[in-house]
Amino acid sequence: MVEIESDGNVCVAKLNGDIDHHHCVKIRKKIDARCDSERPKVLVLDFSGVQFMDSSGVGLVMGRYRQMSLLGGRLRVVNVPENFDRVFRLSGLAGLGVME
């Protein structure tokens, strides 16, 4: 589901497996708790291990964007598989400047 590594300023959440409504709740809680306690300057969501994603994945990213904005930090989304890239771009995430 999610493995989180941090060096204090940068928190990297390595997502893996399926991101659907059921798993998204657990992933969100784990990431939010870590960011709330460590208050990183940058949260990186790494999608390299994700095999399946429904619309909950877009919600996960949008929510983390909002959370990081409230904490005064920024969000980066990396290693988005090609088959999810179009969905992310159509949802407006590319316009937020978070995609790499």
Short mmCIF file of C-alpha atoms in Angstrom, two decimals, residues 2-77:
data_model
loop_
_atom_site.label_atom_id
_atom_site.label_comp_id
_atom_site.label_asym_id
_atom_site.label_seq_id
_atom_site.Cartn_x
_atom_site.Cartn_y
_atom_site.Cartn_z
CA VAL A 2 2.42 2.74 1.13
CA GLU A 3 5.93 2.93 2.51
CA ILE A 4 7.05 6.29 3.83
CA GLU A 5 10.63 7.52 4.10
CA SER A 6 11.64 10.91 5.43
CA ASP A 7 14.73 12.99 6.03
CA GLY A 8 12.95 15.80 7.84
CA ASN A 9 12.49 18.18 4.91
CA VAL A 10 11.31 15.68 2.31
CA CYS A 11 8.80 12.91 2.90
CA VAL A 12 8.53 10.24 0.18
CA ALA A 13 5.43 8.06 0.09
CA LYS A 14 6.06 5.06 -2.15
CA LEU A 15 2.66 3.80 -3.28
CA ASN A 16 2.24 0.23 -4.44
CA GLY A 17 -0.48 -2.19 -5.37
CA ASP A 18 -4.02 -0.93 -5.93
CA ILE A 19 -5.33 2.51 -5.15
CA ASP A 20 -9.08 2.18 -4.82
CA HIS A 21 -11.61 3.53 -2.34
CA HIS A 22 -10.90 0.82 0.22
CA HIS A 23 -7.11 1.19 0.20
CA CYS A 24 -7.15 4.95 -0.26
CA VAL A 25 -8.53 5.60 3.22
CA LYS A 26 -5.65 3.69 4.85
CA ILE A 27 -3.05 5.32 2.60
CA ARG A 28 -4.42 8.80 3.28
CA LYS A 29 -4.44 8.33 7.05
CA LYS A 30 -0.87 7.06 7.09
CA ILE A 31 0.46 9.88 4.91
CA ASP A 32 -1.50 12.58 6.75
CA ALA A 33 -0.35 11.39 10.16
CA ARG A 34 3.29 11.42 9.05
CA CYS A 35 3.03 14.87 7.47
CA ASP A 36 1.19 16.31 10.46
CA SER A 37 3.87 15.08 12.85
CA GLU A 38 6.96 15.86 10.72
CA ARG A 39 5.71 18.87 8.73
CA PRO A 40 7.99 18.28 5.72
CA LYS A 41 8.65 21.02 3.19
CA VAL A 42 7.99 18.57 0.34
CA LEU A 43 5.76 15.51 0.10
CA VAL A 44 6.60 13.22 -2.82
CA LEU A 45 4.00 10.71 -3.96
CA ASP A 46 5.80 8.00 -5.93
CA PHE A 47 3.39 6.00 -8.12
CA SER A 48 6.00 3.61 -9.56
CA GLY A 49 4.56 0.58 -7.75
CA VAL A 50 0.88 1.18 -8.51
CA GLN A 51 -0.80 -1.40 -10.74
CA PHE A 52 -4.43 -0.21 -10.54
CA MET A 53 -6.03 3.10 -9.68
CA ASP A 54 -9.60 4.35 -9.78
CA SER A 55 -10.81 7.92 -9.25
CA SER A 56 -9.87 7.64 -5.57
CA GLY A 57 -6.26 8.08 -6.64
CA VAL A 58 -7.01 11.53 -8.02
CA GLY A 59 -8.77 12.40 -4.77
CA LEU A 60 -5.78 11.15 -2.81
CA VAL A 61 -3.46 13.48 -4.71
CA MET A 62 -5.81 16.48 -4.50
CA GLY A 63 -6.23 16.00 -0.76
CA ARG A 64 -2.49 15.77 -0.18
CA TYR A 65 -2.01 18.91 -2.30
CA ARG A 66 -4.43 20.74 -0.01
CA GLN A 67 -2.82 19.34 3.13
CA MET A 68 0.67 20.38 2.06
CA SER A 69 -0.58 23.84 1.11
CA LEU A 70 -2.06 24.24 4.59
CA LEU A 71 1.25 23.12 6.13
CA GLY A 72 3.18 25.61 4.00
CA GLY A 73 4.83 22.87 1.95
CA ARG A 74 4.49 21.55 -1.56
CA LEU A 75 3.57 18.31 -3.28
CA ARG A 76 5.39 16.45 -6.06
CA VAL A 77 3.91 13.49 -7.95
#
